[in-house]
Each structure stands twice: as C-alpha cells, then as structure tokens.
Amino acid sequence: MSKRDPRYDRLFDKVKIGPLTSKNRFFQVPHCNGMGYLRPKSLAAMRGIKAEGGWAVVCTEEVYIHSSSENDPLVEGRLWDDRDVNALELTTEEIHKHDSLAGIELQHGGHVSTNYFSRIPPFSASNISVGPRAPIQARAMNKSDIRNFRKWHRNAALRAMRAGFDLIYVYAAHSGTLLTDFLLRRFNDRSDEYGGCLENRIRLIREVIEDTKDAIGHKCAIALRFAVEEFLGPKGITFNNEGKEMVEILSELPDIWDVNISDWSRDSATSRFEHEGYQEQYVKFVKSLTTKPVVGVGRFTSPDTMISMIRRGIIDFIGAARPSIADPFLPKKIDEGRIDEIRECIGCNICVVGDELSVPIRCTQNPTMGEEWRRGWHPEFIESKNREESVLVVGAGPAGLESALVLGKRGFRVILTESLDEVGGRVSRESSLPGLSEWGRVKDYRIHLLKQMREVSIFCDNRITAKDIIDFSDINQFNFAHVFFATGATWRRDGVGRKNRKLISGIEKIKIYTPDDIMDGISPNGKIVIFDDDHFYLGGIIAEKLRREDHEVLLVTPAPDISTFTHKTLEQRHIQKKLLDLGVELAPNMNLLNINSGSVELSCVFTNKNITSDFDSLILITERIQNDKLFKLLMTDKENLSKSGIKTLRCIGDCFAPGTIAAAIYSGHLTAREFNNVSKGEVPFLRERIEILK
Ligand code: SF4
C-alpha cells in the first residue's frame, strides 16, 4: 500500500471539540438523503460506510424534535419521543464501529413546517405565511410557546445523547428553522425581548445553546450551524454586518461553529454556478472571532485545496456533504496515498433529487450510494468472479465505462470498444457545454483506473460490426461469450416527445438541429428557436451557449418554467435568471404546433391560442432513441449466434432506456455486479417494512 503524502499530514491532526476529540479533520456535515425516519436501516448503513471511509465526524440530516414541525412527504429524521431513539441508535452504532463521532442536527422548522402529517398549525416568531409548499400561515409564538420549544429542544438533546450521539447541533441556518425565524429581521416583527435589535433576535439561539449545554454538555459537544451570508443585501444577513456581529456575540458559546451560506441552493451550488472552495470569501472571517474550531464546506475534492484551507487558517475541519456522497472513502484514499483514486463529486446535485422526491439518495459518480443496506453494495469492495469469463463491452460512455470497471475489479477479462477516438460518450460531449466541465470527472475517474487493469483492453476508434462480434468471439485472443451494448442514444429529429406524440406538421420542410448537432460543433444560423420538451438541463444550456455566440434565441417549452426539472437540483431559478440576464427570450407554457418556412406557430398549453414567431434555425430537444441497431441485428442472426458460442447479449445504459447520466452509470454498475450471480428473487433488494405486532 502507498503511503500518505506528508504534505497532507495536517489533514489527519486530532482536533478537540468541547469534551470530544476527533481523529482527523474530515467532517461530514448534515445532509438529507430521502431515507430519514422511514428507512433507518438504509440510513445507518450509509452513514456507517462514511465512517469506515475515514470521516472523523458523521452527521445525520435534519432531525425534527417535535410533532409541531414536520415536512412530510419529505422524509427527514424524527426524534419526537422516546420511541424514536432505537432507530437512531442504529446509526450511531454503525458510526462508532469505526471510531468516528456521531453528530445529529436537531431541527424545528418554524414557518417552513408544512405539518401535512400532524395537522398541527405551525408557529413562528411572527404571524407569517408558511413557505411555498403549503397554503397556510404560521401563528406568532407567545411566551408559553417559547418555553415549550426550549423544553422540547432540551428533551430532544437528552434523547440524542441516549441514542449515542456525540455532537448535538443547534441549527440556525438556511432561513428554514425556528431559530432563524427569530434571528432574521424579515421574519421577526416582535416587540418583546425576542424582537428588535440583534441581541434580542439572537436571544432564543443563545438560550437553546445554554439549555443544550446544561443538559448534555458534560458528555457531548454542541455545534452551532449558521449561514453568514444570504445574498439579500440589507434585507438579510450579510457576512460583513449581522453575520459578523452574530459570530462576535456568540463567539465562545458553542463548542464548534459550522458556517455556510444561504439559501440551500447557494450552499449546495452546482458546478454550473460555483467552483470548489466557493464559500471561502464569506466564511473566512469566522476564525478571527472565536477560539472554537470552525467547519466549512465548498465541495472540496482536492487535498491541495483542503490543506491550503487549513494552512491559511480559514477553517479547522474540511466539511463535506456531496464529496462524501460521491466518495465515502475520500479521507482514507488521501491517508493511504491513493489520491488519484478519489471519485470526485461533479457538482450535478442528482443527490438532492432523492431528497426532493422522498426516495433514497442516489449519486451520479457513486452508484452504490443509497444501496449499502438494501442491495448490500460497498463502494470499494466487490465480489470477485466465480468463474473465468470474458465480456465484450461495446461503447465507452458512462454505462460502458462503469460496467467495464466493475467487471475488471471482479477479475473478469473485458474488451471495451469505442467507435470514436476518445472514451466518455455523452459525458465527454456534454462536459464541453457551458458550465459542465466538471462532469468530465465521470470519464476521468473511470478511465484512469481502467488503464491500470490488466484484465481490461480498450480499443478506441473501433466501429465494430455484427460480423466482427461473431467472428472475434471465439478467437483465442478475445474469446468472449457475453456482450454488453452501451452504445447510447440519439436525440430525435422528428419532434416526438412528451407533448407531441405525432410528427409536428411541416417538420419535413426544414433542416432540424438537435443537441447532438450542437455538441458536434455544428452551428445553426441566425435567429434560433429552441423547443425544449425534455425539461432538464440541456434546453437552458444550449440556449446559453448560442446566446453567448451572439445569436438571437427564443426558448420555448410546454413546461411552466425553463428547465423545470432543475427545481429538483436547486438550479432552476439560477438558470432562468442567467438566461434572462443574457437576453434569451423565454416562452414557457407554449407548445410547438406548426413549422412553416421561416416561422413557427406556437400554441398556449392552456388556451390553445396561437402566436407566430420568425426563425432561421430550429433546435428540437424532445426525446432520444436507443442506438441498439447492432444488438437487434445480432438477436435476429440466430444461426451464427448459436455457432459463435455467445451466451449473453444485453443493452445497458441509454442504449437500454435513455435517462440521466446517473441512471446510465447505475445500469452499468448493476449489470456488471450481478453478472454471473444468482438472481435475488422477485424484488431484487431488501425493503424496510413496517412490522405489524399481533
Ligand atoms: Fe456530487 Fe452529483 Fe454525486 Fe451529488 S450526485 S454527490 S453533486 S456527483
């Protein structure tokens, strides 16, 4: 095993946090995961893997402390009463097995509590509407409510200690907690000692920290999570006014400061909008105002950036949510001198989608994320082959690369062919679009490992035919009996998609462009109309690219807003703002009805009223068709197939069913992991069931 580079030694210092000592400086900050109180075994296994991977502190997601605050159907943690302790104990046991510290983020959502489940009217510092998820209002708390809240928080801290947690969070960040309702002027119009000046608005935070210390401070450390910048100017907290004053006032009260920026879409900004270390400029003042350790985040994946943050005294702990999701073994890999094996987060926020949809977390880079318990997948270890086999993988896009990597790790002989002169498929193409360069890490990580595997041979610039596959299958050098087709999918030119299931009238009269053309470097002329019936990121990105190239661009979509699925990746409002700033004309709620030479007819999805718009070039982003011609040709050639000895022909990734890059990688991983293994029965994974006691 290689040794740690001494340049990174300081990342492995022990650090005191109140009564605790962490084994190094790697700190998995709280993050949601779509498992919460509904899937405690899945959750415990996922957190345990992080601890095994070397994170010194591993925290939960938001854990709601009382029935007066919940956000069903979002699945977060719960610690409402004593019967919730056992489920959380599963998590602390898994974390402690690896000598890591277990942290819990206690939460009361105040005015963002929808309370759809409990039906208890929510409350807040003032009378205020509940956030956009519910058409109700929170009522202003009276003194008795405040006393009750303090009691509930204290009780939750005691229960958390009983569940085995070491680090207890007081959560006052992201403008979505009861404590931020009191802190932020725009939510707090009280005239008593909890409203008005900053000292008064901080009062409840101070009281809750003191209550928590009093209850569990002899054994546990207390973290304060606080967003120092809200990007709202004088209407909110900024790092050079109230953000700074708040840290000055509470400086030595918590045992550790966990500082970030708000709202969540800023804190968890995608790589399309922010680079590694993007929070430094906002949080760097904190350490000058406290002697307590400080943890900060910034999608850190480079040990050089991390050590620089420590050396320059910006933070004491390398905080991470997404980098720990993409690679739970990131600290261990640095410790063992394997930094070129780090599976770097690409900043795509597919992990957030799971939480937003209340399903278990997933990750583009790490297909094992969320599958630790239900499928028993480990991100680093994998079952070896049970017999000698060779597999031909056709296509080196995300699915092909991942399946070749997993098959190679299992010890199978793999021949990976690619028709283009470089690997990566859609990942290489899409990462050339504005803001997506980090997505190239999907390819870089895999090809780096594949090139070191003796079991894997890679042939680029190789347009393999059905005849080649039959002919080569029994040649000794190759001798494969199994073929996976990872040949991707192609964007349709006929406009068929979600909204139009039949050909759009007039489509045959003009040249149509697709995202494939744009990524191939073909430039449309003049004024461009983009019809986006895909609704994810490509419509907005292609509009941005062409506008930057000085085209007049009209982006049309039947959806209510631009790139509407990106609400789930926290990007939508940033995308729409960027396009408006660039001068892209937007036409939401409009379908593409007719195409004439030089003009398109658009129809309102509600009223069917039509408008006409001139154009020179039309780009359709609707659906994709599987590139499975080769697979189908072989399937029909039964005679030669049986002579060849080929036993498996299988499409994977987009070639099987077009989807996200995450889905393609998952498909490649699943197929390779299950190759030659016995089927697990009707439902291929474990399910957490509600036990009915009789
Ligand atoms: Fe990073 Fe994307 Fe994985 Fe989230 S889904 S951890 S952003 S690679």
XYZ file of C-alpha atoms and ligand atoms in Angstrom:
702
model
C 0.000 0.000 0.000
C 1.277 3.514 -0.794
C 1.910 5.954 1.982
C 0.296 9.275 2.718
C 1.986 12.276 1.153
C 3.448 14.186 4.160
C 2.093 17.407 2.644
C -1.342 16.242 3.781
C -0.371 15.259 7.326
C -2.184 18.173 8.917
C -5.490 16.883 7.497
C -5.061 13.994 9.926
C -4.455 16.050 13.076
C -6.637 15.241 16.039
C -8.867 18.208 16.952
C -10.630 18.994 20.253
C -14.352 19.784 20.021
C -15.563 20.636 23.546
C -15.310 17.403 25.554
C -14.546 15.334 22.416
C -11.535 14.703 20.220
C -11.927 13.955 16.519
C -9.496 11.532 14.913
C -8.843 13.828 11.921
C -10.173 16.953 10.201
C -12.711 15.299 7.863
C -16.243 16.241 8.833
C -19.359 15.001 7.059
C -21.774 17.857 7.711
C -25.518 17.149 7.953
C -27.142 16.208 4.644
C -30.568 14.946 3.611
C -30.951 11.612 1.887
C -34.614 10.628 1.408
C -34.300 7.837 3.994
C -34.907 9.564 7.330
C -37.334 8.072 9.798
C -38.846 5.739 7.160
C -35.678 3.815 6.274
C -33.490 3.670 9.396
C -31.511 0.554 8.396
C -30.615 2.033 4.999
C -29.623 5.246 6.724
C -27.453 3.539 9.327
C -25.598 1.517 6.681
C -24.967 4.616 4.544
C -23.601 6.643 7.477
C -21.542 3.667 8.658
C -19.812 3.431 5.273
C -18.793 7.106 5.589
C -17.244 6.376 8.977
C -15.477 3.348 7.537
C -14.158 5.596 4.772
C -12.395 7.762 7.347
C -14.721 10.686 8.106
C -13.972 11.632 11.717
C -17.408 13.164 12.254
C -20.502 11.804 10.537
C -23.755 13.711 10.999
C -27.417 12.998 10.364
C -29.761 15.101 8.273
C -32.309 17.445 9.890
C -33.955 15.533 12.729
C -37.269 17.073 13.783
C -37.637 17.415 17.521
C -41.408 17.681 17.986
C -44.699 16.912 16.255
C -45.339 20.646 15.816
C -42.820 20.660 12.980
C -42.508 18.247 10.076
C -42.306 18.403 6.322
C -43.989 15.232 5.096
C -43.867 13.908 2.438
C -40.173 14.899 2.609
C -38.509 12.168 4.646
C -36.236 13.627 7.312
C -35.232 12.331 10.740
C -37.514 12.299 13.791
C -36.858 12.462 17.498
C -40.329 13.377 18.721
C -40.387 11.000 21.653
C -38.516 8.156 23.359
C -39.683 5.565 20.847
C -37.643 7.284 18.138
C -34.382 6.606 19.993
C -33.891 2.995 18.873
C -33.992 3.769 15.161
C -31.332 6.469 15.542
C -29.225 4.165 17.694
C -28.717 2.000 14.590
C -26.890 4.939 13.014
C -24.674 5.802 15.986
C -23.679 2.142 16.388
C -22.545 1.975 12.762
C -20.595 5.230 13.073
C -18.940 4.238 16.347
C -17.742 0.905 14.925
C -15.101 2.949 13.085
C -14.137 5.298 15.956
C -15.886 8.247 14.363
C -18.048 10.770 16.169
C -21.795 10.811 15.502
C -23.458 14.202 15.069
C -27.172 14.994 14.991
C -28.810 18.108 13.562
C -31.813 18.885 15.766
C -34.410 20.817 13.829
C -37.641 22.722 14.311
C -38.729 24.239 11.014
C -40.788 27.184 12.347
C -42.581 28.873 9.478
C -41.417 26.346 6.863
C -43.155 23.459 8.656
C -45.970 22.286 6.413
C -47.300 19.856 9.053
C -49.342 17.958 6.453
C -48.981 14.821 8.571
C -49.566 16.132 12.098
C -52.168 18.801 11.111
C -50.874 20.935 13.964
C -50.907 24.642 12.983
C -47.266 25.679 12.694
C -45.783 28.572 14.645
C -43.001 31.053 14.224
C -41.551 34.264 15.659
C -44.370 36.229 13.994
C -47.576 35.665 12.051
C -46.208 34.638 8.684
C -47.147 32.518 5.663
C -45.698 29.041 5.509
C -43.171 28.577 2.668
C -44.415 27.756 -0.834
C -45.166 24.104 -0.117
C -48.368 24.856 1.870
C -51.142 27.495 1.591
C -51.343 28.093 5.343
C -49.889 30.507 7.881
C -47.794 30.054 10.974
C -49.007 31.813 14.116
C -46.830 34.034 16.277
C -45.471 32.268 19.370
C -46.328 33.529 22.839
C -44.061 33.198 25.866
C -45.531 29.852 26.799
C -44.805 28.537 23.258
C -41.207 29.716 23.614
C -40.858 27.954 26.964
C -42.307 24.779 25.418
C -39.968 24.943 22.437
C -36.965 25.265 24.745
C -38.180 22.269 26.750
C -38.695 20.156 23.580
C -35.250 21.031 22.271
C -33.656 20.142 25.609
C -35.551 16.834 25.734
C -34.512 16.039 22.169
C -30.876 16.705 23.082
C -31.185 14.300 26.022
C -32.721 11.648 23.774
C -29.991 12.223 21.182
C -27.374 11.616 23.878
C -29.192 8.422 24.877
C -29.184 7.344 21.218
C -25.397 7.617 21.348
C -24.781 10.911 19.555
C -21.603 12.773 20.480
C -22.166 16.100 18.768
C -25.511 17.879 19.055
C -26.395 20.638 16.603
C -28.264 23.820 17.306
C -29.459 24.615 13.800
C -29.818 28.259 12.785
C -29.002 28.273 9.082
C -30.653 28.260 5.660
C -33.556 30.534 6.710
C -35.712 27.476 7.328
C -35.593 26.923 11.078
C -37.483 28.324 14.027
C -34.237 29.842 15.291
C -33.669 31.717 12.012
C -37.294 32.892 12.166
C -36.289 34.742 15.338
C -32.886 35.799 14.032
C -33.885 37.291 10.683
C -35.460 40.752 10.703
C -37.773 39.943 7.796
C -39.440 37.124 9.750
C -39.394 38.702 13.209
C -41.645 41.686 13.961
C -41.880 41.094 17.710
C -41.771 43.981 20.128
C -40.760 41.954 23.207
C -37.264 40.904 24.317
C -37.088 38.408 21.398
C -37.544 41.045 18.673
C -35.918 44.281 17.536
C -32.160 44.603 17.976
C -29.778 41.765 17.023
C -29.074 40.902 20.691
C -32.818 40.316 21.147
C -33.208 38.311 17.935
C -30.282 36.113 18.971
C -31.748 35.578 22.449
C -33.518 32.313 21.613
C -30.445 30.852 19.912
C -28.368 31.716 22.973
C -30.956 30.222 25.331
C -31.176 26.998 23.316
C -27.380 26.602 23.232
C -27.256 27.188 27.009
C -30.130 24.739 27.616
C -28.382 22.114 25.486
C -25.062 22.627 27.237
C -26.748 22.380 30.590
C -28.491 19.125 29.618
C -25.727 17.227 27.816
C -22.610 19.435 27.733
C -20.767 17.239 30.247
C -20.634 14.471 27.646
C -21.491 15.862 24.237
C -20.206 18.774 22.168
C -22.552 21.464 20.870
C -22.316 22.719 17.282
C -23.953 25.886 16.015
C -24.808 25.804 12.311
C -25.140 29.296 10.966
C -25.316 30.867 7.473
C -23.195 34.018 7.465
C -24.449 35.336 4.112
C -27.907 35.299 2.497
C -27.286 37.369 -0.656
C -30.247 39.594 0.178
C -28.294 42.763 0.920
C -29.667 44.823 3.809
C -32.843 42.695 3.944
C -30.887 39.701 5.234
C -27.754 38.548 6.973
C -24.520 39.502 5.257
C -21.056 38.392 6.228
C -19.910 41.933 6.852
C -22.787 43.144 9.028
C -25.138 40.976 11.097
C -23.382 37.744 10.109
C -20.196 39.058 11.638
C -21.921 40.590 14.666
C -23.695 37.311 15.414
C -20.371 35.425 15.468
C -18.863 38.166 17.662
C -21.726 37.962 20.153
C -21.878 34.151 20.422
C -18.187 33.618 19.757
C -17.241 31.187 22.557
C -20.671 29.754 23.340
C -20.818 26.721 21.009
C -18.068 24.088 21.024
C -17.780 24.291 17.238
C -19.053 26.635 14.516
C -20.432 25.070 11.328
C -20.662 28.031 8.954
C -22.047 28.268 5.439
C -24.159 30.464 3.156
C -27.876 30.589 2.425
C -30.258 29.582 0.884
C -29.753 25.880 0.294
C -29.344 26.405 -3.455
C -26.412 28.727 -2.708
C -24.923 26.473 -0.036
C -25.192 23.435 -2.325
C -24.472 25.326 -5.542
C -23.848 23.147 -8.577
C -20.604 23.222 -10.540
C -22.522 25.053 -13.258
C -22.575 28.053 -10.939
C -19.734 27.700 -8.410
C -16.260 26.220 -8.226
C -14.514 24.289 -5.427
C -13.935 26.427 -2.334
C -16.563 28.990 -3.349
C -17.627 29.768 0.240
C -14.203 30.877 1.465
C -14.700 34.591 0.856
C -17.817 34.599 3.062
C -16.747 32.396 5.973
C -13.068 33.263 6.353
C -13.679 35.948 8.985
C -15.182 33.484 11.473
C -11.942 32.055 12.824
C -10.694 35.525 13.737
C -13.637 35.943 16.116
C -13.581 32.655 18.026
C -11.117 30.229 19.553
C -13.537 27.365 18.878
C -12.970 25.085 15.860
C -14.722 26.026 12.626
C -16.050 23.708 9.939
C -16.874 24.982 6.466
C -17.861 23.446 3.134
C -17.120 24.187 -0.523
C -17.383 20.921 -2.475
C -13.789 20.108 -1.583
C -12.334 17.172 -3.501
C -8.719 18.242 -3.929
C -6.377 17.544 -0.993
C -4.278 20.519 -2.106
C -7.255 22.853 -1.692
C -8.088 21.227 1.641
C -4.608 21.605 3.077
C -4.481 25.175 1.860
C -7.728 25.930 3.742
C -6.182 24.529 6.935
C -2.741 26.108 6.499
C -4.154 29.537 5.798
C -6.359 29.274 8.883
C -9.662 29.582 7.017
C -11.265 26.551 8.681
C -10.272 23.746 11.068
C -12.417 20.979 9.596
C -12.943 20.040 5.948
C -16.712 19.950 5.870
C -18.359 17.932 3.128
C -21.737 16.625 2.155
C -21.513 15.951 -1.604
C -17.821 14.943 -1.745
C -18.602 12.378 0.968
C -21.530 11.087 -1.091
C -19.520 10.782 -4.303
C -16.647 9.144 -2.426
C -17.302 7.929 1.120
C -13.656 6.766 1.195
C -12.144 10.140 0.297
C -10.269 10.589 3.627
C -8.914 7.038 3.529
C -7.679 7.471 -0.025
C -5.750 10.594 0.972
C -4.422 8.833 4.060
C -3.260 5.841 2.021
C -1.659 7.910 -0.736
C -4.310 6.972 -3.289
C -5.459 10.442 -4.252
C -5.741 9.549 -7.937
C -8.454 7.057 -6.923
C -10.713 9.740 -5.431
C -14.114 9.686 -7.128
C -14.636 13.414 -7.277
C -18.085 14.934 -6.965
C -19.115 16.598 -10.237
C -21.488 19.092 -8.602
C -24.599 17.952 -10.501
C -26.972 17.702 -7.483
C -28.637 14.473 -8.573
C -28.153 13.565 -4.894
C -30.599 16.330 -3.937
C -33.259 14.890 -6.237
C -33.713 11.866 -3.950
C -34.490 14.095 -1.004
C -36.815 16.311 -3.040
C -38.740 13.228 -4.239
C -38.684 11.411 -0.857
C -36.824 8.409 -2.254
C -33.398 7.100 -1.199
C -30.439 9.237 -2.213
C -28.530 8.486 -5.425
C -25.331 9.882 -6.885
C -24.048 10.213 -10.440
C -20.479 9.321 -9.527
C -21.168 6.740 -6.828
C -23.788 4.169 -7.895
C -23.551 2.397 -4.528
C -24.880 5.445 -2.657
C -28.236 4.548 -1.070
C -27.729 0.853 -1.897
C -25.489 -0.027 1.071
C -28.211 -1.846 3.005
C -30.901 -2.758 0.505
C -28.539 -4.282 -2.070
C -25.550 -4.771 0.232
C -23.280 -2.732 -2.041
C -19.977 -1.422 -0.751
C -18.363 1.469 -2.648
C -14.869 -0.081 -2.529
C -15.254 -3.833 -2.226
C -16.973 -6.117 -4.673
C -17.454 -9.838 -5.045
C -14.762 -11.486 -7.183
C -15.631 -13.552 -10.237
C -16.938 -17.054 -9.601
C -15.554 -18.447 -12.874
C -13.411 -17.422 -15.850
C -15.416 -15.378 -18.352
C -14.691 -12.673 -20.903
C -17.067 -9.853 -21.716
C -17.137 -7.563 -24.727
C -18.479 -4.104 -23.829
C -19.425 -2.097 -26.912
C -19.401 1.641 -26.213
C -17.289 3.566 -23.696
C -19.794 6.125 -22.466
C -20.809 6.238 -18.790
C -22.570 2.844 -18.762
C -19.814 1.111 -20.726
C -17.000 2.587 -18.637
C -18.708 1.709 -15.355
C -19.556 -1.846 -16.379
C -16.002 -2.423 -17.656
C -14.598 -1.042 -14.400
C -16.768 -3.255 -12.197
C -16.184 -6.360 -14.330
C -12.443 -5.646 -14.253
C -12.479 -5.221 -10.469
C -14.230 -8.553 -10.205
C -11.429 -10.151 -12.218
C -13.255 -10.815 -15.487
C -11.480 -10.314 -18.779
C -13.001 -7.256 -20.518
C -12.707 -5.931 -24.057
C -14.032 -2.380 -24.247
C -14.555 -0.918 -27.720
C -15.472 2.629 -28.691
C -16.305 3.901 -32.163
C -14.942 7.409 -31.501
C -11.295 8.220 -30.944
C -11.866 9.057 -27.277
C -13.875 7.464 -24.452
C -16.640 9.154 -22.462
C -19.628 9.133 -24.820
C -22.268 11.642 -23.767
C -20.195 12.691 -20.751
C -17.372 13.945 -22.989
C -19.845 15.689 -25.253
C -21.956 17.289 -22.535
C -18.971 18.396 -20.472
C -17.968 20.659 -23.372
C -21.144 22.725 -22.827
C -21.031 25.927 -20.732
C -20.579 25.235 -17.015
C -20.419 21.431 -17.278
C -16.656 20.874 -17.471
C -16.553 19.135 -14.055
C -18.843 16.454 -15.453
C -15.797 15.170 -17.331
C -14.699 13.688 -13.993
C -17.139 10.823 -14.655
C -14.907 9.739 -17.514
C -11.554 10.773 -15.971
C -12.020 8.729 -12.784
C -13.023 5.574 -14.641
C -10.532 5.685 -17.490
C -7.675 6.313 -15.048
C -8.499 3.099 -13.160
C -9.313 1.090 -16.286
C -5.945 1.862 -17.837
C -4.220 0.234 -14.874
C -6.210 -3.015 -15.085
C -4.508 -5.906 -16.780
C -7.882 -7.594 -17.293
C -9.215 -4.723 -19.438
C -8.275 -3.929 -23.060
C -9.586 -0.697 -24.565
C -9.945 -0.179 -28.326
C -10.957 3.317 -29.446
C -11.763 4.400 -32.991
C -13.204 0.943 -33.489
C -16.511 0.693 -35.360
C -17.283 -2.898 -34.514
C -19.878 -4.682 -36.680
C -22.199 -7.609 -36.005
C -19.927 -9.764 -38.173
C -16.855 -8.699 -36.144
C -18.602 -9.717 -32.947
C -19.489 -13.149 -34.311
C -16.056 -13.641 -35.904
C -13.989 -12.456 -32.955
C -15.949 -14.166 -30.212
C -14.071 -17.466 -30.479
C -10.654 -16.153 -31.434
C -8.371 -17.081 -28.574
C -7.113 -13.599 -28.002
C -10.685 -12.448 -27.364
C -12.831 -15.498 -26.698
C -15.854 -13.769 -25.170
C -19.270 -15.295 -24.672
C -21.002 -12.190 -23.320
C -21.664 -8.838 -24.978
C -22.963 -5.674 -23.309
C -24.113 -2.908 -25.624
C -23.560 0.548 -24.169
C -23.988 2.402 -27.421
C -26.078 5.259 -26.021
C -28.996 7.052 -27.615
C -29.575 9.754 -30.250
C -31.803 12.843 -29.997
C -34.850 12.604 -32.254
C -35.234 14.959 -35.220
C -38.974 14.477 -35.613
C -40.125 16.443 -32.563
C -41.924 13.489 -30.991
C -41.824 13.895 -27.230
C -43.903 14.399 -24.117
C -46.245 16.937 -25.656
C -46.400 15.860 -29.302
C -46.742 12.114 -29.797
C -47.206 12.568 -33.574
C -44.971 14.347 -36.105
C -45.217 18.125 -35.908
C -46.852 19.498 -39.032
C -44.340 20.935 -41.525
C -41.319 19.303 -39.916
C -40.322 17.626 -43.178
C -39.874 21.002 -44.896
C -36.846 22.260 -42.998
C -33.498 21.224 -41.573
C -33.836 20.366 -37.897
C -30.993 20.631 -35.390
C -30.698 18.545 -32.228
C -28.441 18.687 -29.141
C -26.211 16.111 -30.853
C -25.529 18.592 -33.663
C -24.705 21.384 -31.236
C -22.351 19.109 -29.271
C -20.774 18.028 -32.594
C -19.887 21.681 -33.171
C -22.465 22.351 -35.902
C -23.576 25.994 -35.725
C -27.132 26.938 -36.621
C -27.657 30.286 -38.362
C -29.441 33.494 -37.495
C -32.351 33.670 -35.079
C -32.761 30.376 -33.279
C -35.882 28.825 -31.808
C -35.231 26.038 -29.283
C -38.180 23.810 -28.444
C -37.470 22.085 -25.110
C -39.810 19.210 -24.327
C -37.108 17.399 -22.307
C -37.304 19.814 -19.324
C -33.943 19.037 -17.725
C -30.696 20.968 -18.180
C -29.913 20.772 -21.929
C -32.508 23.279 -23.186
C -31.229 26.028 -20.899
C -27.571 25.229 -21.524
C -27.875 25.187 -25.306
C -29.807 28.482 -25.167
C -27.000 29.946 -23.038
C -24.283 28.689 -25.394
C -25.929 30.054 -28.526
C -26.811 33.392 -26.918
C -23.180 33.767 -25.855
C -22.273 33.160 -29.502
C -24.420 36.216 -30.281
C -27.496 34.529 -31.698
C -30.956 35.829 -31.045
C -32.535 32.923 -29.117
C -36.154 32.092 -28.266
C -36.517 29.183 -25.817
C -39.964 27.588 -25.985
C -41.245 24.943 -23.571
C -44.657 23.487 -22.704
C -43.497 23.423 -19.034
C -44.441 26.258 -16.649
C -40.834 27.425 -16.418
C -37.444 26.875 -18.020
C -35.562 23.606 -17.367
C -38.312 22.791 -14.906
C -36.848 19.531 -13.577
C -33.876 21.530 -12.285
C -36.077 22.685 -9.395
C -35.076 19.293 -8.002
C -31.363 20.044 -8.397
C -31.793 23.506 -6.791
C -30.787 25.253 -10.019
C -33.985 26.389 -11.713
C -34.168 29.993 -10.558
C -30.455 30.494 -11.157
C -30.791 29.117 -14.698
C -33.809 31.266 -15.531
C -32.100 34.372 -14.118
C -28.950 33.701 -16.131
C -30.909 33.294 -19.372
C -32.896 36.468 -18.749
C -29.695 38.368 -17.926
C -28.158 37.123 -21.169
C -31.176 38.295 -23.146
C -32.627 34.912 -24.125
C -36.329 35.295 -24.905
C -38.379 32.777 -22.920
C -41.750 31.278 -23.862
C -42.965 28.867 -21.156
C -46.376 27.137 -21.378
C -46.145 27.043 -25.172
C -46.210 24.043 -27.493
C -44.741 23.844 -30.981
C -47.734 23.394 -33.278
C -46.676 24.020 -36.892
C -43.468 24.695 -38.742
C -43.519 26.877 -41.857
C -40.579 28.050 -43.827
C -39.156 30.902 -41.733
C -41.749 30.828 -38.948
C -43.134 28.560 -36.232
C -46.634 28.556 -34.819
C -46.699 28.232 -31.028
C -49.783 27.327 -29.060
C -50.604 28.202 -25.431
C -50.954 24.932 -23.482
C -53.959 26.339 -21.588
C -55.969 28.354 -24.135
C -54.726 26.891 -27.459
C -54.311 30.499 -28.645
C -51.575 30.650 -31.266
C -48.747 33.053 -31.906
C -46.252 33.079 -34.759
C -42.535 33.590 -34.374
C -39.920 34.021 -37.103
C -36.792 31.916 -37.059
C -33.802 30.903 -39.143
C -32.868 27.701 -37.306
C -34.913 25.319 -35.171
C -33.469 23.051 -32.457
C -35.648 20.269 -31.076
C -34.882 18.804 -27.647
C -37.580 16.217 -27.124
C -36.704 12.525 -26.749
C -33.892 10.125 -27.559
C -33.914 6.835 -29.442
C -31.728 3.925 -28.346
C -28.711 3.140 -30.547
C -29.474 -0.589 -30.438
C -29.208 -1.491 -34.134
C -26.179 -3.704 -33.561
C -27.878 -5.533 -30.718
C -31.016 -6.120 -32.799
C -29.028 -7.337 -35.799
C -27.298 -9.955 -33.683
C -30.512 -11.005 -31.981
C -32.049 -11.831 -35.343
C -28.999 -13.766 -36.585
C -29.853 -16.853 -34.563
C -27.852 -19.305 -36.627
C -24.498 -17.515 -36.480
C -25.123 -16.535 -32.906
C -25.540 -20.101 -31.782
C -22.414 -21.177 -33.710
C -20.380 -18.392 -32.107
C -20.994 -19.600 -28.562
C -22.186 -16.142 -27.457
C -24.497 -16.621 -24.481
C -25.365 -13.070 -23.416
C -26.444 -10.072 -25.486
C -27.578 -7.213 -23.310
C -28.214 -3.488 -23.708
C -27.256 -1.218 -20.798
C -27.489 2.491 -20.000
C -29.118 4.814 -22.537
C -28.984 2.036 -25.144
C -31.458 0.125 -22.944
C -33.542 3.089 -21.703
C -32.408 6.709 -22.183
C -32.142 8.577 -18.889
C -29.765 10.581 -16.737
C -26.013 10.013 -16.593
C -26.601 8.734 -13.055
C -29.052 6.149 -14.409
C -26.575 5.058 -17.107
C -23.798 4.540 -14.566
C -26.163 2.713 -12.240
C -27.238 0.446 -15.092
C -23.605 -0.367 -15.991
C -22.763 -0.998 -12.352
C -25.807 -3.172 -11.648
C -25.311 -5.308 -14.740
C -21.622 -5.878 -14.011
C -22.174 -6.542 -10.315
C -24.924 -9.060 -10.999
C -23.117 -10.698 -13.915
C -22.896 -14.434 -13.229
C -24.599 -14.060 -9.859
C -27.823 -15.774 -8.876
C -30.993 -13.673 -9.124
C -32.201 -12.337 -5.782
C -35.865 -13.183 -6.359
C -38.934 -11.157 -7.253
C -37.849 -7.953 -5.560
C -34.133 -7.548 -6.167
C -33.391 -5.654 -2.971
C -34.337 -5.622 0.699
C -37.239 -3.448 1.786
C -37.793 -1.835 5.167
C -41.255 -2.869 6.201
C -43.465 -1.644 8.965
C -43.742 -4.565 11.359
C -47.305 -5.249 12.477
C -47.251 -6.619 16.015
C -50.031 -9.099 16.784
Fe -21.753 15.142 -6.370
Fe -23.561 14.792 -8.277
Fe -22.919 12.791 -6.606
Fe -24.303 14.845 -5.692
S -24.952 13.386 -7.262
S -22.572 13.902 -4.720
S -23.428 16.520 -6.825
S -21.606 13.736 -8.105
